mmCIF file of C-alpha atoms in Angstrom:
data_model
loop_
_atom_site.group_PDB
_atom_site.id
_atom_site.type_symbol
_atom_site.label_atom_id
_atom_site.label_comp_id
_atom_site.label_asym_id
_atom_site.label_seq_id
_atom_site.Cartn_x
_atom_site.Cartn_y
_atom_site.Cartn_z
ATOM 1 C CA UNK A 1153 28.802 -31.148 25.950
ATOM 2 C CA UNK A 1154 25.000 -32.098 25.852
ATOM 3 C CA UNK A 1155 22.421 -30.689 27.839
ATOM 4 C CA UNK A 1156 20.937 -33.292 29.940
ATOM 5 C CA UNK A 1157 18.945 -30.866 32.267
ATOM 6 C CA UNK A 1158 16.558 -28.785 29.737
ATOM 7 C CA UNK A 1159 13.226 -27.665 30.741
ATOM 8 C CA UNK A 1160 10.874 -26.127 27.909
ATOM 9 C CA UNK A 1161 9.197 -22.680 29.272
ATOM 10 C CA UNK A 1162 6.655 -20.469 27.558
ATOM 11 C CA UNK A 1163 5.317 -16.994 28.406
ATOM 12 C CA UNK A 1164 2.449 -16.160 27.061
ATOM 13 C CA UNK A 1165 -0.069 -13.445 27.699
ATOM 14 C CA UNK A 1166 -3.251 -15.526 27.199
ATOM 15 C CA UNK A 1167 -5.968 -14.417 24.396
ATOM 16 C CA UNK A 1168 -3.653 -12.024 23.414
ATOM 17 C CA UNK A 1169 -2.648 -8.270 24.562
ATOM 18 C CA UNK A 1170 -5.756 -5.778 23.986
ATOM 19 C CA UNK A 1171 -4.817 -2.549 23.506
ATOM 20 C CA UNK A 1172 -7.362 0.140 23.264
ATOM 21 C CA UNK A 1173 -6.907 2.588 20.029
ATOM 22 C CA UNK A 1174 -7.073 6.223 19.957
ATOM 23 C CA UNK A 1175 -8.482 8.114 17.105
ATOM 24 C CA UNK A 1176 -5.666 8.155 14.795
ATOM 25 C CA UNK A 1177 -4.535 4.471 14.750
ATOM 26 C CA UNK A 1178 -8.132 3.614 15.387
ATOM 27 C CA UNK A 1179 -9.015 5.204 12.181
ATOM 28 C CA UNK A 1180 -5.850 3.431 10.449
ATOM 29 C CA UNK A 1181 -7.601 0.102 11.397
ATOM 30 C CA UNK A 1182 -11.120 0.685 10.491
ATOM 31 C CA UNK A 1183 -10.411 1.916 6.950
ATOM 32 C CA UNK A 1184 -7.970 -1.678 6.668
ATOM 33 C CA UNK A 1185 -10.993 -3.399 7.867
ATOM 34 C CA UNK A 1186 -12.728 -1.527 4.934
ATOM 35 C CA UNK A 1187 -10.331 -2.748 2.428
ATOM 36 C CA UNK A 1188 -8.431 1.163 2.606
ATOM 37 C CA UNK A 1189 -5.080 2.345 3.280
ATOM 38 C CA UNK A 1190 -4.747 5.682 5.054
ATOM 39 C CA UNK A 1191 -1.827 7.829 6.436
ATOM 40 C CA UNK A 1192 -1.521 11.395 8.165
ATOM 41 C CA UNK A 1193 -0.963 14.519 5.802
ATOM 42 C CA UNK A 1194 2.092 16.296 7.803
ATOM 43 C CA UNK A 1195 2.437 20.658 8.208
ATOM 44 C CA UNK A 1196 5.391 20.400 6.185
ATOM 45 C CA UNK A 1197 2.802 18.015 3.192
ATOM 46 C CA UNK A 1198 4.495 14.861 3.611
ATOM 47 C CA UNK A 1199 2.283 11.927 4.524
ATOM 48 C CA UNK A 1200 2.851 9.418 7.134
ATOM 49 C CA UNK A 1201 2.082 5.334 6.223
ATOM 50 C CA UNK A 1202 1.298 4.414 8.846
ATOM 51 C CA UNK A 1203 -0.488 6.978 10.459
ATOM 52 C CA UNK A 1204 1.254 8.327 13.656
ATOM 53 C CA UNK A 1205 -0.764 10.542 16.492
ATOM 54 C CA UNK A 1206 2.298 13.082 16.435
ATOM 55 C CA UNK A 1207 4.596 14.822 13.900
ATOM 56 C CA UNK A 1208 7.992 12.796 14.749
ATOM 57 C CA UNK A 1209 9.913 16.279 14.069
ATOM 58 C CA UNK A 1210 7.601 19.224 15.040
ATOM 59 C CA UNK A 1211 5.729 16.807 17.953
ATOM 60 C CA UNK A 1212 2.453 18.608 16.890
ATOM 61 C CA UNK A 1213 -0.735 16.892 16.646
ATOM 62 C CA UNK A 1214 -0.582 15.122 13.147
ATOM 63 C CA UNK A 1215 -2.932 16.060 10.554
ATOM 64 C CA UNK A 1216 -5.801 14.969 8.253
ATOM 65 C CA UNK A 1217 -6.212 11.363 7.110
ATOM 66 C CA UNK A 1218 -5.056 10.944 3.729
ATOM 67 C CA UNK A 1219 -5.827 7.737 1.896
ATOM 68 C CA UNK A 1220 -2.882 6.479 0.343
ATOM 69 C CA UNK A 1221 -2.012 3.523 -2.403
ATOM 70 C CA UNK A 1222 -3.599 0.741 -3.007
ATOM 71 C CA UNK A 1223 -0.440 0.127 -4.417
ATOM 72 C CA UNK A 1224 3.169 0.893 -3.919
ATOM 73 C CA UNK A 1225 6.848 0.555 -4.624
ATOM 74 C CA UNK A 1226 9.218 -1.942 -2.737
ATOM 75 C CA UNK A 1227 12.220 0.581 -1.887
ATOM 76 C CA UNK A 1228 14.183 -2.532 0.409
ATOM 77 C CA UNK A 1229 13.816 -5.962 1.018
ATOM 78 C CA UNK A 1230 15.132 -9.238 2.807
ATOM 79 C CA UNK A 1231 14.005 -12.899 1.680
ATOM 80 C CA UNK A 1232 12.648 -15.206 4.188
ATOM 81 C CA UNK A 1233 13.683 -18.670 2.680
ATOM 82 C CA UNK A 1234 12.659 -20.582 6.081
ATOM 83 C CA UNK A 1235 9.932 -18.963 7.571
ATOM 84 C CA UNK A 1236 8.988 -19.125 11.219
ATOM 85 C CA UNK A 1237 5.848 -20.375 12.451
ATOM 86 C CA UNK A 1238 4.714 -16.911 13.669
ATOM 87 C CA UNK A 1239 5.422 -15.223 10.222
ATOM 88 C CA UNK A 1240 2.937 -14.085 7.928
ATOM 89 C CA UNK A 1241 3.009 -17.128 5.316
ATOM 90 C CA UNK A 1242 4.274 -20.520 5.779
ATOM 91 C CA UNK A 1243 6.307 -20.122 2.477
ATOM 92 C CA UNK A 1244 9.551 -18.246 1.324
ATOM 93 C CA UNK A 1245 8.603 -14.573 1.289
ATOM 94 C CA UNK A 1246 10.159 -11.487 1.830
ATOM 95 C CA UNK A 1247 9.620 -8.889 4.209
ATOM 96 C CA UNK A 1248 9.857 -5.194 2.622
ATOM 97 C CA UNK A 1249 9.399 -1.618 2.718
ATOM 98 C CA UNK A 1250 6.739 -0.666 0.812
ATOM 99 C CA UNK A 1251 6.118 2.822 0.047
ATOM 100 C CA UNK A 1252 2.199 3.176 -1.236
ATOM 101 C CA UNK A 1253 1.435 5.493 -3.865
ATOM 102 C CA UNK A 1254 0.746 9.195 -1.907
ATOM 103 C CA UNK A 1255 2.812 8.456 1.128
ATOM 104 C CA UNK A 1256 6.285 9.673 1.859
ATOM 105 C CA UNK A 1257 6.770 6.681 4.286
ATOM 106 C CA UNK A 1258 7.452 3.095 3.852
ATOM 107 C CA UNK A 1259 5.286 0.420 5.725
ATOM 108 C CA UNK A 1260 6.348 -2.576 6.611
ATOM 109 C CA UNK A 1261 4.646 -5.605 5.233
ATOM 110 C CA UNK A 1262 4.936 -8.845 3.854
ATOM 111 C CA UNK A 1263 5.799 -9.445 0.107
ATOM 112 C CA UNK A 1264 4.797 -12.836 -1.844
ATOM 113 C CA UNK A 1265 6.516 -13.489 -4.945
ATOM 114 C CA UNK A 1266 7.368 -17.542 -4.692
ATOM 115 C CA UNK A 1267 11.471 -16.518 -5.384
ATOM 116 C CA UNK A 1268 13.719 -14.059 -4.439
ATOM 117 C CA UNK A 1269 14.579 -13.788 -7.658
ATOM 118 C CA UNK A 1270 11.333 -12.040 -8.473
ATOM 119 C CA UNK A 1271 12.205 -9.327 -6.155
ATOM 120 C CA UNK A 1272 13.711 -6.252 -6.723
ATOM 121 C CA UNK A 1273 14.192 -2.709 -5.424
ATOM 122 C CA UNK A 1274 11.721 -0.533 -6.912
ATOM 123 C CA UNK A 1275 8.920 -3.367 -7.821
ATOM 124 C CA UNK A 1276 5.416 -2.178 -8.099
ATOM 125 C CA UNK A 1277 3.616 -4.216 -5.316
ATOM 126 C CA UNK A 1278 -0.474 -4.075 -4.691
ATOM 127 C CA UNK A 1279 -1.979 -5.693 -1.804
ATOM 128 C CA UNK A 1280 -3.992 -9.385 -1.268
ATOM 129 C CA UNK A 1281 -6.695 -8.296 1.168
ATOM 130 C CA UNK A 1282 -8.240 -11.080 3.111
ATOM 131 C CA UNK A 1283 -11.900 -11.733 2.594
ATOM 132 C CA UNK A 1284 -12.781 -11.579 6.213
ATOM 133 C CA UNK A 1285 -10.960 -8.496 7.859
ATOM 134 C CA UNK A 1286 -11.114 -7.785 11.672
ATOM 135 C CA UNK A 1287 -9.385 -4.421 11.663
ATOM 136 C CA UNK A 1288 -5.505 -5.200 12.028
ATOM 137 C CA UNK A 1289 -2.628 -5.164 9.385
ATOM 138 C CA UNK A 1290 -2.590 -8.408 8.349
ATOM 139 C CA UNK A 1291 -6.179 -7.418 7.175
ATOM 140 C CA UNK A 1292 -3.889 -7.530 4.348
ATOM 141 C CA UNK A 1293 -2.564 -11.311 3.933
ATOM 142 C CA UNK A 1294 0.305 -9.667 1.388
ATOM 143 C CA UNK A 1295 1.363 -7.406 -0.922
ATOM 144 C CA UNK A 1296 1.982 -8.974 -4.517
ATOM 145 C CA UNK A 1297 3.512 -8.180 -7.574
ATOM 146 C CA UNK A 1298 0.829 -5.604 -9.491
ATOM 147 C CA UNK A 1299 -0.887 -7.412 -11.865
ATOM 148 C CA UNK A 1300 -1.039 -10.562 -10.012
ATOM 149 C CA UNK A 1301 -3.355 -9.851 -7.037
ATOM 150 C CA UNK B 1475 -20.109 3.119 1.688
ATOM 151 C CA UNK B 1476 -22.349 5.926 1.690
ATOM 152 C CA UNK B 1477 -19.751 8.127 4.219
ATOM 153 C CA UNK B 1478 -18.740 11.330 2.659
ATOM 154 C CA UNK B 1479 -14.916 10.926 1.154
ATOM 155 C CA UNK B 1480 -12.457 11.439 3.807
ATOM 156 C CA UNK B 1481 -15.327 10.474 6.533
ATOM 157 C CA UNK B 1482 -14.348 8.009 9.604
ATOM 158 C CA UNK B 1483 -16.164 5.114 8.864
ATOM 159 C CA UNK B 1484 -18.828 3.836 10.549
ATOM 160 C CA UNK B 1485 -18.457 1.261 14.020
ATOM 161 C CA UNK B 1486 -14.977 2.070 14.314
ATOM 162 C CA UNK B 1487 -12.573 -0.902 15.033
ATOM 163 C CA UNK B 1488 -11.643 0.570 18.725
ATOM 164 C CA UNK B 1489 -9.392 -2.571 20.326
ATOM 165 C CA UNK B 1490 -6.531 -4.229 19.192
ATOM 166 C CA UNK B 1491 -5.666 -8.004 20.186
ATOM 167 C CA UNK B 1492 -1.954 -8.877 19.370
ATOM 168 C CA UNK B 1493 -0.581 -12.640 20.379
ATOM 169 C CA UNK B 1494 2.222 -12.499 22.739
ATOM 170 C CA UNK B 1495 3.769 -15.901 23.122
ATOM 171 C CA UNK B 1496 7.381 -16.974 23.763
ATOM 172 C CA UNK B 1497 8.414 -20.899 23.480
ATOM 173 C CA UNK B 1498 11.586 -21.668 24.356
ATOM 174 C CA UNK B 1499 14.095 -23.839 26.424
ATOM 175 C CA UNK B 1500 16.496 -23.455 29.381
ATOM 176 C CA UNK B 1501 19.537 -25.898 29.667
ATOM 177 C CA UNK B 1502 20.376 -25.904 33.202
ATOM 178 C CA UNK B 1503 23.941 -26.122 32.379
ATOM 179 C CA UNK B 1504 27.006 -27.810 33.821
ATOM 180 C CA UNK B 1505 26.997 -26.373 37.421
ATOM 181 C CA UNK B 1506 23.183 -26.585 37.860
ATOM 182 C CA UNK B 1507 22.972 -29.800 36.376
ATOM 183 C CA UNK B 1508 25.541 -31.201 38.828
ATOM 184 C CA UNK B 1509 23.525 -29.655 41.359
ATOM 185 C CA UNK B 1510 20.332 -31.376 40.439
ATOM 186 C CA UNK B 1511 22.104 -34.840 40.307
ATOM 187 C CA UNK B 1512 23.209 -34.474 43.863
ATOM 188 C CA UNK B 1513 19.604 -33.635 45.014
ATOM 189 C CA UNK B 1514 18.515 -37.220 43.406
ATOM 190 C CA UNK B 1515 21.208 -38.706 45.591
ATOM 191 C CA UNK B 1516 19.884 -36.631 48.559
ATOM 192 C CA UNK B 1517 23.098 -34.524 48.722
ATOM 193 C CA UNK B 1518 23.035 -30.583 48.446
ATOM 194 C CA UNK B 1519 26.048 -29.480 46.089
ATOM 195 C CA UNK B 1520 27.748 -26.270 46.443
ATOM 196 C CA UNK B 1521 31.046 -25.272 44.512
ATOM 197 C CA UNK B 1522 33.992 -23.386 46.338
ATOM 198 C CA UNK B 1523 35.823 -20.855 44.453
ATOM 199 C CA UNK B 1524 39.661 -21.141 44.359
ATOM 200 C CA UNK B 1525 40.119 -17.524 45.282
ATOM 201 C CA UNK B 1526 38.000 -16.657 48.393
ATOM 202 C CA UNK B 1527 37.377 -20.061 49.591
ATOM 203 C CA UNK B 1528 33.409 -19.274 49.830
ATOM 204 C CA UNK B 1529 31.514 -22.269 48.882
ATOM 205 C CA UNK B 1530 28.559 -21.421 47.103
ATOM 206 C CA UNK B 1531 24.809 -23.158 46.639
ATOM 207 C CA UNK B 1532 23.018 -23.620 44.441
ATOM 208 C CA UNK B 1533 26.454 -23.618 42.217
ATOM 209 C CA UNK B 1534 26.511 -21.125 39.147
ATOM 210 C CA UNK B 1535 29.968 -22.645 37.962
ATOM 211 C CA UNK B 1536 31.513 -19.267 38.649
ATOM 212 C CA UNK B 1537 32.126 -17.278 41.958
ATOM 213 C CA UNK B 1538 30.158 -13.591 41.621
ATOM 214 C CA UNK B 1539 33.651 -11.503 42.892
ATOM 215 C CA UNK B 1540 36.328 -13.076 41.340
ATOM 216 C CA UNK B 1541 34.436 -14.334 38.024
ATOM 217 C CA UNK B 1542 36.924 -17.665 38.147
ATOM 218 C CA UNK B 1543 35.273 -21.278 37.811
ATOM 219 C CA UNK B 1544 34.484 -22.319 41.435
ATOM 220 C CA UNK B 1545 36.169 -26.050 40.591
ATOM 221 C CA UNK B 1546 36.183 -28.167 44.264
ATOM 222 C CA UNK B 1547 32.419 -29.192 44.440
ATOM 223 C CA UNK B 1548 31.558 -29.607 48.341
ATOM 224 C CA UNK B 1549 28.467 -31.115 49.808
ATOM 225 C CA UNK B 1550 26.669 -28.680 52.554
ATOM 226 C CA UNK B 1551 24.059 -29.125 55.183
ATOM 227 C CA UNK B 1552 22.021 -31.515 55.838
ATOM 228 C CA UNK B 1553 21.558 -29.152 58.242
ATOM 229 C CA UNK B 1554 21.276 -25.444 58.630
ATOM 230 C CA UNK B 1555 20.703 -22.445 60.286
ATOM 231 C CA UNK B 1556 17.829 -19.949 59.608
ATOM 232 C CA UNK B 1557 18.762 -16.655 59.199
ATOM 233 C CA UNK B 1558 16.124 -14.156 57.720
ATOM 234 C CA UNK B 1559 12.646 -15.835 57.338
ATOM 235 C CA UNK B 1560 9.217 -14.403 56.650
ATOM 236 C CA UNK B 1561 6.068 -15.889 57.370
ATOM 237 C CA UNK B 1562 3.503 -15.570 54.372
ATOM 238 C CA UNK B 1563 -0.309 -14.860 55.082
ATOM 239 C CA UNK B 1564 -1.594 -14.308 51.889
ATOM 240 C CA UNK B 1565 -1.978 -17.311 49.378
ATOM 241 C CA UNK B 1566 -1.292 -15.200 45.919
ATOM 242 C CA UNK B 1567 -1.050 -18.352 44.226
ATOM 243 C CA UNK B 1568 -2.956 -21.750 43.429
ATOM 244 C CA UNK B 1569 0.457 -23.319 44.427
ATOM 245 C CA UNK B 1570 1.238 -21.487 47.478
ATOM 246 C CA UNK B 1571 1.422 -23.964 50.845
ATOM 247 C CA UNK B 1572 -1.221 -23.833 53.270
ATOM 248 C CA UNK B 1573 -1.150 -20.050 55.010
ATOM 249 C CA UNK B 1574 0.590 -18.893 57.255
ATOM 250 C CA UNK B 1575 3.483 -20.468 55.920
ATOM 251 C CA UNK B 1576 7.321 -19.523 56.507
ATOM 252 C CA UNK B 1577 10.280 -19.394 53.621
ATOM 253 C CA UNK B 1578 13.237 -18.566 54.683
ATOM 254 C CA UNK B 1579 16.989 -18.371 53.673
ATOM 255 C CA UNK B 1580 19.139 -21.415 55.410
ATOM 256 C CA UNK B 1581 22.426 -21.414 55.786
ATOM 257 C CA UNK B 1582 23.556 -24.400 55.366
ATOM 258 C CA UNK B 1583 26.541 -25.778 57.281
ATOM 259 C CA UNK B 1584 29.304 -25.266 54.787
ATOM 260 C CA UNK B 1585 28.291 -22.998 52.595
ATOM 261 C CA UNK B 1586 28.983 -19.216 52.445
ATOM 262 C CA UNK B 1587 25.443 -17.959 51.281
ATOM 263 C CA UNK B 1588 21.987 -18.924 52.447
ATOM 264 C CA UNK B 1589 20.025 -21.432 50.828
ATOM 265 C CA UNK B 1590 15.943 -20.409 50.191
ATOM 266 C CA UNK B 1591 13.156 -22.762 51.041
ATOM 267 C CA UNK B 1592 10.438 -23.527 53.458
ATOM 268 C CA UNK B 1593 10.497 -24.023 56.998
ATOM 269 C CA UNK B 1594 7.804 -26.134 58.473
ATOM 270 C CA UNK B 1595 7.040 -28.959 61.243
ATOM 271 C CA UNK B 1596 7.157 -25.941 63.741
ATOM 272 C CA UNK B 1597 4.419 -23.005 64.730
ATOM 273 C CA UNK B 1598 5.205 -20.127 61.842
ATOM 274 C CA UNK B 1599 5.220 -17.946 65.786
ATOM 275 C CA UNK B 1600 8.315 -19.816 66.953
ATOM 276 C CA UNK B 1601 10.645 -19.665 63.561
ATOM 277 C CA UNK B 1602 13.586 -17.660 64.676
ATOM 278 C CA UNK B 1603 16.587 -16.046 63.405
ATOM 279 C CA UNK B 1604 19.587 -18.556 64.520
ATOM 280 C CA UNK B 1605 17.276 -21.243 64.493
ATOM 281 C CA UNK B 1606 19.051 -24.692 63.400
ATOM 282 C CA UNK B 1607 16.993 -26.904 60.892
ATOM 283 C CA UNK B 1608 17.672 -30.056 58.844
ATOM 284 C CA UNK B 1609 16.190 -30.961 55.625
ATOM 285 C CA UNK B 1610 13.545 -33.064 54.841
ATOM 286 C CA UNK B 1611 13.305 -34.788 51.886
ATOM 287 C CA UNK B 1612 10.257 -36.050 49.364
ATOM 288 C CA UNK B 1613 10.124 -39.562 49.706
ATOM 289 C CA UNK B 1614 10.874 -40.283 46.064
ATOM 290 C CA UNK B 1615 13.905 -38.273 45.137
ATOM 291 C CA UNK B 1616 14.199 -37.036 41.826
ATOM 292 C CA UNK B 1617 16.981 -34.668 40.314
ATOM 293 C CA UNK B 1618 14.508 -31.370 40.864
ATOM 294 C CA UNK B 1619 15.001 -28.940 43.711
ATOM 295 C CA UNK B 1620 11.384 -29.335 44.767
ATOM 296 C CA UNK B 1621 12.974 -32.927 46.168
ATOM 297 C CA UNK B 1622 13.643 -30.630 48.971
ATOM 298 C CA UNK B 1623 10.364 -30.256 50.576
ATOM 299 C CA UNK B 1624 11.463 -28.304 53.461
ATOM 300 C CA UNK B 1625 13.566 -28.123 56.203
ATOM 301 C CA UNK B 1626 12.390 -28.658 60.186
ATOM 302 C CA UNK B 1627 13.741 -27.770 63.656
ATOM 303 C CA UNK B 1628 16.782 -30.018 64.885
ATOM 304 C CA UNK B 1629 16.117 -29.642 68.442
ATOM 305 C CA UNK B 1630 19.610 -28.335 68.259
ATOM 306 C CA UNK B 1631 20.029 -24.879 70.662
ATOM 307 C CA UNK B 1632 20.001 -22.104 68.278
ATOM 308 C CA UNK B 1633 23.315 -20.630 66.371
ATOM 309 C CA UNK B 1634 24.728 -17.768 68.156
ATOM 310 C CA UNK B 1635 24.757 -14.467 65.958
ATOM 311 C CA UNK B 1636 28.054 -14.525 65.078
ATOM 312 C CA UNK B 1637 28.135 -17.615 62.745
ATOM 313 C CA UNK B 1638 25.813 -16.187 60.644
ATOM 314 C CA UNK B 1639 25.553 -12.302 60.837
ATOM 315 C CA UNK B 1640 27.741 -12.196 58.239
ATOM 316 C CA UNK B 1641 25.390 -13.938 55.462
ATOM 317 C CA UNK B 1642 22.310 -12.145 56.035
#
């Protein structure tokens, strides 16, 4: 049965929703406007990427910044073969976890290799930054193979 | 750089701006869109369920208690009765009508649940519950509910409670 009667809605929150930042994820912005990647060193040592204001387990006030990567290891991943006009790059890509050298957390992030078969579990991955950053994750356009940045 | 390692950098990034958008459509579907083809033909379309009998507008296709397809379309009003109203005296929106300006839920003869809209060609002061109304159509009637413009005294003397205490 076709639709006859369709109207086309949007909702939008115009120019965007502004959040102010606290220290911590303040911080985590600043240093990707400065071309750095930094987590939150844990009580128990392991380091959160990204930063969170809390320990998830003990709920205490997280720790010291850490800087963490540039680089990393892809430890899952799903390939994008028709991307969607709000995601990261207008070609196939895949979105992955990437966890950066000194962290014991994955970030999310987008990963450009032109084929899915070029990805794999356990891939070495280094970010693209973009040359003008504002202070916001996709400061970084990418992560790419390492060795091809 | 010249920070210390491990120092916050300098004119720290303190807002963050993230898009929220949402495109997407609504297809009125079958009951809605029979509804909206009676309103170009100046007819008000409710559907009756086959259980409890109640005929209801605007039409969802389905009757709210006994979740069956109300089948038997049935045309209600022109006119109405008011039941609850409420005159508006703020204008919170570019689009609002002039203030003070009264919407209230008709129930129109036929149907088993009130029918929302404006009430108008009267003093807001002398809209009252059991009031009877017609409608009162755009001149150029097009297959959108805002071809109802509003609905205006009959003249008629007013409903007594009992046809209608039931529905508010």
């Amino acid at each position: 049965m076709s639709d006859e009667f369709v109207a086309h809605h949007v909702l939008e929150f115009p120019g965007g929703y502004k959040r102010s930042l606290g220290p911590v994820i303040s911080r985590f912005l600043t240093c990707l406007r400065d071309g750095r990647i930094e987590g939150v060193k844990l009580a128990d040592g392991r380091v959160l990427v990204p930063p969170t204001e809390y320990d998830p387990v003990t709920s205490e006030p997280a720790g010291d910044p850490v800087e963490v990567g540039p680089g990393g290891v892809v430890t899952t991943w799903t390939w994008i073969a028709s991307p969607r006009p709000k995601h990261p790059l207008d070609r196939p890509f895949a979105w992955a976890l990437i966890r950066l050298d000194g962290a014991d957390t994955a970030m999310l992030h987008a990963v450009d290799t032109g084929s899915a078969a070029a990805m794999a579990t356990g891939m070495r991955v280094t970010p693209r930054w973009r040359a003008e950053r504002v202070g916001h994750v996709k400061d970084i356009e990418c992560f790419v193979p390492e060795g091809k940045s | 750089m010249t920070d210390a390692p491990g120092a916050a950098p300098a004119e720290p990034v303190t807002i963050m701006s993230a898009p929220i958008r949402l495109d997407f459509d609504v297809a009125a579907g079958a009951a809605a869109s029979r509804f909206l083809k009676g309103i170009a033909q100046r007819r008000i379309l409710g559907q009756r369920c086959p259980v409890c009998r109640k005929v209801y507008v605007p039409p969802r296709g389905s009757c709210p208690i006994h979740g069956v397809p109300t089948d038997q379309e049935v045309e209600v009003g022109p006119r109405g009765t008011v039941t609850t109203f409420c005159v508006v005296n703020i204008a919170f929106s570019d689009l609002a009508p002039e203030i003070p300006y009264v919407c209230a839920q008709v129930l129109l003869d036929g149907a088993d649940i009130a029918f929302f809209g404006l009430i108008a060609e009267v003093p807001a002061k002398e809209v009252r519950m059991g009031m009877r109304v017609e409608t009162v159509w755009a001149d150029e009637v097009i297959a959108d509910q805002r071809s109802i413009k509003w609905f205006k005294p009959t003249g008629e003397p007013d409903a007594a409670y009992e046809t209608y205490k039931d529905y508010i």
